[in-house]
């Protein structure tokens, strides 16, 4: 199944963290009926698919990424009937639902594992990774991602089981064809229910070889992934994205091969690590080096051009809010939120918007550690206190990096609790909901929301966003991020100022006859000065006479008008 002209190349995906999106019943926890009630809002934004963080039945040891039943819904989120209604209501609005799948491990409360622990002869025993041993003598010195040994002793079996993450998340044994078949049948069941795609959690870990201390990118990884795709995704028109922290551009070519043999694309995280002090933890931050960011993103753009496909993101449920991270969440909050969106959406790949990003939602700063929820954050606080760090110093790192920044409830209005719930929210709402909320944004024609809406529309109307070749400009400039995208008919310039000062940009003189497609300041401006956090996309036509091109086949009226303007610009250039 070729990936050449797939719908998801034009698509924009919106991630929902269900617990924090919209509560419908006043219990303080977001739920599926709450999501259904906000579908018209998402339709207005213009998105094509929702990536839904896990809603399966789960003890919630790891925020639902510990699944105890793949084919049931966690009661705090609703029922299977609610899920079926979400599929149906989203479909009416032209929105697909991407399920978040965890295929590397299950919960230790999954029936497979409960059976596996009963005896070595149990048919489910080999669904997991076991090693013989004696108590206190681990098979090797591997540690889990969440700390402590990656092996857990089960005295009644005289064996250890392997867990890369929480002790309550035993790893599945992908070497067992029965395990793979069970997972494939489950995926096909969800496809039959109406799932429009899948995000695959830590999928680069499934081909582990713990005896060799190999977790990600194991020797059989791509063999397993090709079988997975062949047996499931290729039987429907799915969008699939694999989470792969260990991906390089060359490996990503395999994941997103245009022949459709694995996934549509992968999430890679190289750019997201650039403001972390080298060799230290994520809490140890350094200022973003723009030159490094440009080179990193350019490498991914150029390596995957016509050989794979990028995912474009700066936020998700595990990352701090980008406007607080790389923008200016004070004086220039709106301008910098729009600038960052422009930089990202102009590149080749499928853009992902995390809930609230389209409002310019910011990081939160609570006064004490008692107000935080995230287990990773709480553990780090305790560890750093023991190491002698001052509480204020640790809180400063939490303000910059905690996953809780992304998990404060969605800010719908200036009403109590931001309109998220009529009850007591499971986690405090960011106090700035009074001025940053969806109701305010929808009433302001110059809001971040409407800017995102226009960026999404531009992508749908202009093939250059999907197919155009990327060329980085001014690679050594420490303030301006600029690049062009060029296809057979159109060339566009994306030019952004990453600073809070005015910057001279001679590129704007060269492009003065082009048409401004979008700009994040309300008034137009002549000359070559970029204002603080200013961003602009300028388009022009190329090879018009030679190509004899007119965008009539299914093009929108906006695309027709833009074509006419760009032709006139092209004639002036001649």
XYZ file of C-alpha atoms in Angstrom:
574
model
C 0.000 0.000 0.000
C 1.832 3.099 -1.244
C 2.071 6.113 1.069
C 2.583 8.492 -1.856
C -0.731 10.395 -1.900
C -2.175 9.573 1.497
C -4.812 11.795 3.149
C -2.745 12.154 6.310
C -0.074 14.138 4.447
C -2.561 17.016 4.205
C -3.959 16.375 7.683
C -3.476 18.131 11.002
C -3.836 16.047 14.183
C -5.036 17.288 17.586
C -3.957 15.452 20.733
C -6.415 15.081 23.606
C -5.335 14.100 27.119
C -8.785 12.904 28.222
C -8.353 13.410 31.958
C -7.787 17.156 31.446
C -9.915 18.017 28.399
C -13.579 18.317 29.436
C -15.544 16.845 32.328
C -19.211 16.138 31.571
C -20.494 14.775 34.897
C -18.959 16.986 37.590
C -16.594 14.391 39.052
C -13.585 16.578 38.194
C -12.130 14.147 35.624
C -12.344 14.688 31.876
C -14.269 12.013 29.995
C -15.422 10.785 26.581
C -18.847 12.523 26.676
C -16.913 15.722 27.428
C -14.828 15.203 24.289
C -17.987 14.646 22.223
C -19.376 17.952 23.512
C -16.318 19.792 22.127
C -16.150 18.234 18.655
C -17.693 21.311 17.019
C -14.900 23.422 18.512
C -12.313 21.094 16.937
C -14.192 21.081 13.633
C -14.056 24.890 13.655
C -10.297 24.762 14.230
C -10.038 22.620 11.096
C -8.279 19.483 12.362
C -8.645 16.126 10.592
C -7.871 13.629 13.349
C -7.765 13.353 17.124
C -4.948 11.458 18.820
C -6.649 10.218 21.973
C -4.352 9.336 24.880
C -5.314 5.937 26.412
C -8.893 5.419 27.569
C -8.661 1.624 27.999
C -9.381 -0.089 31.301
C -6.343 0.473 33.506
C -5.257 0.688 37.162
C -3.723 4.056 36.135
C -0.289 3.293 37.565
C 1.167 5.086 34.532
C -1.667 7.361 33.395
C -3.407 4.618 31.419
C -0.280 3.380 29.655
C -0.657 0.285 31.866
C -3.563 -1.461 30.136
C -5.483 -4.211 31.935
C -8.012 -4.731 29.118
C -7.404 -3.524 25.557
C -11.061 -4.067 24.642
C -12.787 -2.187 27.443
C -13.026 1.459 28.514
C -11.753 2.762 31.860
C -14.954 3.641 33.811
C -13.723 7.110 34.823
C -13.714 8.023 31.114
C -17.082 6.466 30.254
C -18.372 3.310 28.558
C -17.834 1.427 25.312
C -21.128 2.965 24.128
C -19.617 6.417 24.739
C -16.573 5.393 22.703
C -18.740 4.172 19.828
C -20.648 7.462 19.942
C -17.354 9.385 19.809
C -16.358 7.465 16.649
C -19.752 8.195 15.085
C -19.950 11.890 16.031
C -16.352 12.551 14.965
C -16.995 10.822 11.624
C -19.998 13.117 10.979
C -17.599 16.058 11.256
C -14.909 14.504 9.060
C -12.639 13.803 12.042
C -10.891 10.464 12.587
C -9.957 9.056 15.983
C -6.394 7.799 16.490
C -6.200 5.362 19.398
C -3.103 5.365 21.596
C -1.821 1.769 21.677
C 0.672 0.228 24.085
C 2.038 -2.989 22.559
C 5.329 -3.223 24.473
C 3.797 -4.154 27.834
C 0.514 -4.614 29.684
C -0.604 -3.942 33.231
C 0.255 -6.654 35.755
C -3.527 -6.784 36.275
C -4.158 -7.892 32.679
C -5.714 -11.381 32.589
C -2.779 -12.643 30.484
C -0.321 -11.775 33.247
C -2.561 -13.063 36.022
C -2.582 -16.390 34.169
C 1.146 -16.216 33.373
C 2.010 -16.022 37.079
C 0.119 -19.241 37.905
C 2.704 -21.679 36.545
C 5.464 -22.096 33.999
C 3.179 -24.510 32.128
C 0.319 -22.032 31.811
C -0.374 -21.240 28.128
C -0.027 -17.504 28.918
C 3.305 -17.829 30.734
C 5.305 -17.310 27.556
C 3.337 -14.131 26.726
C 5.878 -12.310 28.917
C 9.662 -12.212 29.344
C 10.875 -14.507 32.174
C 14.277 -15.655 33.395
C 15.107 -18.304 35.975
C 17.148 -17.214 38.964
C 17.299 -16.897 42.688
C 15.894 -14.130 44.832
C 18.228 -11.160 45.110
C 20.447 -12.293 42.219
C 19.137 -10.454 39.159
C 19.563 -11.912 35.649
C 21.640 -8.784 34.888
C 22.093 -5.193 36.031
C 19.533 -3.562 33.738
C 17.443 -0.775 35.289
C 13.919 0.297 34.433
C 13.187 3.720 32.957
C 11.291 4.620 36.142
C 14.216 3.653 38.397
C 15.256 0.476 40.169
C 16.004 -2.949 38.638
C 14.220 -3.973 35.417
C 13.613 -7.444 36.923
C 10.936 -8.419 39.452
C 11.046 -11.655 41.472
C 7.991 -13.950 41.560
C 8.695 -16.428 44.392
C 5.990 -18.954 43.491
C 7.648 -19.464 40.083
C 11.279 -19.021 41.075
C 11.582 -16.570 38.161
C 12.034 -12.927 37.360
C 9.897 -11.038 34.836
C 11.275 -8.141 32.806
C 9.763 -4.625 32.926
C 11.310 -1.679 31.131
C 8.958 0.732 32.872
C 6.942 0.408 36.102
C 7.055 -2.875 38.032
C 3.322 -2.977 37.246
C 4.079 -2.983 33.489
C 5.508 -6.409 32.541
C 6.974 -6.533 29.030
C 5.279 -8.673 26.392
C 7.259 -11.378 24.608
C 7.069 -10.486 20.919
C 9.064 -13.605 20.046
C 5.875 -15.572 20.784
C 3.667 -15.624 17.638
C 0.566 -16.143 19.826
C 1.192 -12.784 21.517
C 1.481 -11.076 18.160
C -1.714 -12.712 16.890
C -3.650 -11.625 19.993
C -2.478 -8.041 19.499
C -3.300 -8.065 15.769
C -6.802 -9.377 16.402
C -7.353 -6.680 19.025
C -6.231 -3.956 16.581
C -8.525 -5.328 13.848
C -11.377 -5.275 16.389
C -10.782 -1.569 17.022
C -10.531 -0.888 13.287
C -13.921 -2.581 12.888
C -15.277 -0.369 15.695
C -14.235 2.740 13.767
C -10.675 3.649 14.791
C -9.067 5.794 12.085
C -5.480 5.256 13.142
C -3.084 4.469 15.952
C -0.233 6.069 17.863
C 2.144 3.309 18.973
C 3.697 3.932 22.388
C 7.448 3.155 22.763
C 7.141 0.887 19.730
C 10.905 0.771 19.157
C 11.189 -1.316 22.370
C 9.209 -4.402 21.298
C 12.152 -6.361 19.836
C 14.088 -6.319 23.094
C 16.862 -8.788 23.891
C 17.393 -8.283 27.622
C 20.148 -10.905 27.880
C 22.172 -8.681 25.541
C 20.912 -5.516 27.293
C 19.159 -4.428 24.092
C 15.861 -2.590 24.549
C 15.259 -0.244 21.614
C 16.039 -0.912 17.929
C 16.469 -4.668 18.495
C 17.550 -6.889 15.560
C 14.016 -8.076 14.775
C 12.278 -4.706 15.196
C 11.508 -3.974 11.562
C 10.602 -7.587 10.839
C 7.990 -7.373 13.628
C 6.754 -3.959 12.457
C 6.297 -5.091 8.855
C 4.276 -8.087 10.029
C 2.203 -5.861 12.337
C 1.447 -3.454 9.487
C 0.655 -6.223 6.990
C -1.713 -7.997 9.385
C -3.541 -4.857 10.562
C -2.992 -1.291 9.304
C -2.737 -2.201 5.624
C -6.252 -3.658 5.793
C -7.651 -0.124 6.204
C -6.891 3.523 5.424
C -5.077 4.208 8.696
C -2.833 6.988 9.975
C -0.101 5.449 12.130
C 2.704 7.055 14.099
C 5.302 5.241 16.169
C 6.893 6.783 19.231
C 10.617 6.144 18.770
C 12.997 7.968 21.100
C 15.897 6.112 19.522
C 15.074 7.050 15.934
C 17.644 8.637 13.655
C 16.723 10.042 10.221
C 18.061 6.872 8.579
C 16.010 4.594 10.857
C 12.972 6.845 10.327
C 13.207 6.103 6.594
C 12.356 2.490 7.422
C 9.502 3.397 9.768
C 7.906 5.774 7.249
C 8.892 4.067 3.995
C 6.601 5.344 1.195
C 5.816 1.713 0.333
C 3.581 1.685 3.443
C 5.286 -1.392 4.888
C 5.534 -0.023 8.451
C 3.982 3.283 9.645
C 2.858 6.599 8.215
C 5.496 8.390 10.311
C 7.339 8.403 13.650
C 7.700 10.763 16.560
C 11.379 11.576 17.032
C 12.622 13.797 19.829
C 16.027 15.098 18.814
C 14.878 18.722 18.505
C 13.068 18.578 21.840
C 16.304 17.697 23.682
C 18.291 20.704 22.472
C 17.670 22.914 25.532
C 18.862 20.206 27.934
C 22.392 20.365 29.338
C 24.422 17.670 27.615
C 25.006 14.583 29.746
C 22.552 15.745 32.416
C 18.850 15.207 33.162
C 15.904 16.901 31.479
C 15.598 19.173 34.535
C 18.967 20.754 33.754
C 18.076 23.344 31.150
C 20.126 25.661 28.972
C 18.906 28.414 26.611
C 17.829 27.127 23.208
C 20.563 27.469 20.581
C 18.604 28.510 17.481
C 21.426 27.554 15.090
C 21.381 23.991 16.461
C 17.576 23.823 16.243
C 17.631 24.915 12.586
C 20.307 22.408 11.654
C 18.509 19.609 13.468
C 15.131 20.251 11.829
C 16.752 20.820 8.413
C 18.501 17.448 8.704
C 15.174 15.678 9.282
C 13.445 17.652 6.530
C 16.121 16.910 3.946
C 16.824 13.275 4.855
C 13.171 12.224 4.729
C 12.301 14.234 1.588
C 10.713 11.751 -0.865
C 12.031 8.819 1.206
C 9.846 9.036 4.320
C 7.568 11.380 6.270
C 7.975 13.718 9.244
C 5.728 14.340 12.212
C 5.795 17.990 13.288
C 5.301 18.715 16.984
C 6.593 20.790 19.885
C 4.045 19.845 22.566
C 2.439 16.696 23.953
C 1.217 15.275 27.278
C 4.831 14.711 28.422
C 6.306 18.078 27.396
C 6.102 21.607 28.816
C 4.143 24.279 26.953
C 6.154 25.536 23.989
C 5.200 29.226 24.332
C 6.755 29.186 27.820
C 9.682 27.080 26.662
C 10.867 28.678 23.403
C 8.621 31.718 23.183
C 7.724 34.579 25.518
C 4.668 33.801 27.654
C 4.493 37.349 29.023
C 4.491 40.496 26.875
C 4.680 38.624 23.547
C 2.627 35.522 24.363
C 0.333 35.729 21.337
C 3.051 36.832 18.922
C 5.514 34.132 19.980
C 2.846 31.393 20.061
C 1.930 32.304 16.469
C 5.584 32.536 15.435
C 6.372 29.035 16.718
C 3.304 27.648 14.968
C 4.371 29.302 11.692
C 7.871 27.856 11.910
C 6.499 24.348 12.513
C 3.488 24.221 10.173
C 5.484 25.510 7.215
C 7.678 22.401 7.180
C 7.037 19.056 5.464
C 5.221 16.546 7.633
C 1.990 16.074 9.555
C 1.519 18.745 12.269
C 0.284 17.770 15.747
C -1.429 20.304 18.006
C -1.640 19.505 21.730
C -4.798 20.628 23.542
C -4.560 24.297 24.504
C -1.605 24.964 22.201
C -4.053 26.677 19.837
C -4.930 29.069 22.688
C -1.328 29.825 23.649
C -1.764 28.069 27.017
C 1.319 28.444 29.229
C 3.277 26.533 31.842
C 1.964 26.754 35.402
C 3.878 27.852 38.515
C 2.449 26.462 41.737
C 3.886 27.701 45.026
C 4.653 24.329 46.605
C 5.438 20.751 45.589
C 2.226 19.593 47.324
C 0.237 21.117 44.454
C 1.886 18.885 41.817
C 0.591 15.485 40.664
C 3.118 13.942 38.267
C 5.003 11.015 39.794
C 8.183 11.804 37.848
C 8.113 15.382 39.177
C 7.494 14.318 42.787
C 10.268 11.700 42.700
C 12.749 14.183 41.247
C 11.908 16.700 43.984
C 12.667 14.147 46.723
C 15.878 12.975 45.036
C 17.237 16.491 44.546
C 16.430 17.510 48.118
C 18.567 14.554 49.291
C 21.375 15.736 47.001
C 21.365 19.156 48.657
C 19.464 21.245 46.107
C 17.425 24.156 47.510
C 13.588 23.852 47.208
C 13.397 27.116 45.197
C 16.008 25.786 42.769
C 14.090 22.522 42.269
C 10.785 24.340 41.773
C 12.461 26.497 39.125
C 13.286 23.303 37.173
C 9.723 22.046 37.672
C 8.302 25.311 36.317
C 10.376 24.794 33.165
C 10.081 21.064 32.628
C 7.395 19.214 34.594
C 4.937 17.065 32.633
C 2.234 18.674 34.802
C 2.631 21.841 32.692
C 0.797 19.999 29.910
C -1.766 18.347 32.171
C -3.496 21.287 33.828
C -7.136 21.251 32.673
C -8.145 22.794 29.358
C -9.134 26.457 29.716
C -12.561 26.840 28.105
C -13.812 30.070 29.697
C -13.266 32.528 32.541
C -15.909 30.738 34.627
C -14.905 28.759 37.733
C -12.306 26.047 36.967
C -12.003 27.442 33.443
C -15.239 25.740 32.383
C -13.491 22.353 32.654
C -15.720 20.968 35.416
C -18.582 21.961 37.713
C -16.959 19.879 40.467
C -13.529 19.798 42.086
C -10.948 19.296 39.306
C -8.548 16.349 39.677
C -5.709 18.839 39.131
C -5.687 22.603 39.581
C -6.444 24.818 36.593
C -3.729 27.306 35.627
C -4.820 30.589 37.342
C -4.373 32.514 34.073
C -7.539 30.862 32.679
C -9.276 34.136 33.552
C -7.626 35.772 30.510
C -6.410 32.783 28.441
C -9.356 30.628 27.407
C -11.260 29.355 24.382
C -14.250 31.684 24.801
C -11.964 34.736 24.777
C -10.063 33.362 21.767
C -13.205 32.715 19.723
C -14.345 36.319 20.316
C -10.998 37.819 19.190
C -10.403 37.662 15.426
C -6.662 38.095 16.033
C -6.393 35.275 18.576
C -3.906 32.414 18.502
C -6.868 30.098 17.740
C -7.789 31.849 14.475
C -4.121 31.988 13.492
C -3.882 28.197 13.823
C -7.140 27.897 11.880
C -5.633 29.913 9.027
C -2.381 27.913 9.046
C -4.413 24.691 8.781
C -6.424 26.144 5.894
C -3.261 27.234 4.060
C -1.932 23.666 4.268
C -5.126 22.304 2.722
C -5.143 24.857 -0.102
C -1.477 24.835 -1.117
C 0.234 21.605 -2.248
C 3.652 23.195 -1.623
C 3.110 22.625 2.128
C 2.887 18.884 1.477
C 5.235 18.319 -1.461
C 7.647 21.249 -1.520
C 11.374 20.756 -1.082
C 12.816 22.346 2.066
C 15.840 24.668 1.878
C 17.256 26.280 5.016
C 18.284 29.930 4.692
C 20.628 31.922 6.963
C 21.826 28.737 8.733
C 24.225 30.584 11.063
C 21.872 33.437 12.001
C 21.218 33.352 15.756
C 17.915 35.245 15.642
C 16.086 34.394 12.403
C 14.732 31.000 11.360
C 13.992 31.173 7.627
C 13.509 28.586 4.919
C 11.831 28.071 1.565
C 9.564 25.304 0.322
C 9.455 24.786 -3.441
C 7.415 22.568 -5.727
C 6.818 22.662 -9.490
C 4.410 25.588 -9.334
C 4.987 27.514 -6.097
C 7.761 28.779 -3.903
C 7.131 30.036 -0.395
C 9.297 31.745 2.180
C 8.811 31.125 5.896
C 10.569 33.787 7.941
C 10.468 34.003 11.752
C 12.141 36.138 14.406
C 12.940 34.103 17.555
C 13.769 37.164 19.684
C 12.016 39.997 21.544
C 13.829 42.669 19.541
C 13.569 44.080 16.027
C 15.812 42.315 13.522
C 16.826 43.296 10.003
C 16.083 40.578 7.423
C 17.313 41.261 3.847
C 15.319 38.229 2.630
C 12.192 40.377 2.878
C 13.637 42.779 0.289
C 14.200 39.882 -2.107
C 10.603 38.707 -1.621
C 8.891 42.108 -1.681
C 6.877 41.214 -4.804
C 5.515 37.991 -3.376
C 2.094 37.644 -1.750
C 1.863 37.592 2.047
C -0.133 34.453 2.868
C -0.072 34.917 6.633
C 1.571 37.229 9.154
C 1.285 37.227 12.941
C 1.036 40.996 13.308
C -2.290 42.634 12.469
C -0.875 45.422 10.321
C 1.175 44.843 7.195
C 4.575 46.458 6.983
C 6.984 47.502 4.257
C 10.729 47.089 4.568
C 12.959 44.360 5.878
C 12.520 44.704 9.650
C 11.026 41.793 11.600
C 9.353 42.949 14.807
C 9.688 40.940 18.073
C 8.640 37.322 17.385
C 7.298 38.341 13.983
C 6.530 35.568 11.492
C 5.479 35.719 7.868
C 4.834 33.291 5.029
C 5.177 34.726 1.520
C 4.252 32.840 -1.640
C 5.090 33.309 -5.296
C 4.564 31.312 -8.479
C 7.332 29.592 -10.431
C 7.492 28.156 -13.974
C 3.928 29.315 -14.669
C 4.057 29.501 -18.460
C 6.102 26.356 -18.813
C 3.825 24.356 -16.497
C 0.547 25.746 -17.851
C -0.772 25.187 -14.358
C -4.103 26.291 -12.955
C -5.264 24.900 -9.618
C -8.761 23.907 -10.661
C -8.873 20.240 -9.718
C -10.608 20.286 -6.379
C -8.842 23.481 -5.297
C -10.677 25.870 -2.995
C -11.600 29.396 -3.951
C -8.794 30.620 -1.665
C -6.240 28.599 -3.629
C -7.574 29.986 -6.925
C -7.257 33.558 -5.660
C -3.778 32.945 -4.268
C -2.740 31.487 -7.620
C -3.952 34.567 -9.511
C -2.111 36.876 -7.113
C 1.070 34.830 -7.278
C 0.940 34.813 -11.097
C 0.774 38.591 -11.074
C 3.713 38.611 -8.658
C 5.566 36.239 -10.967
C 4.919 38.504 -13.971
C 6.314 41.475 -12.058
C 9.440 39.464 -11.304
C 9.917 38.959 -15.027
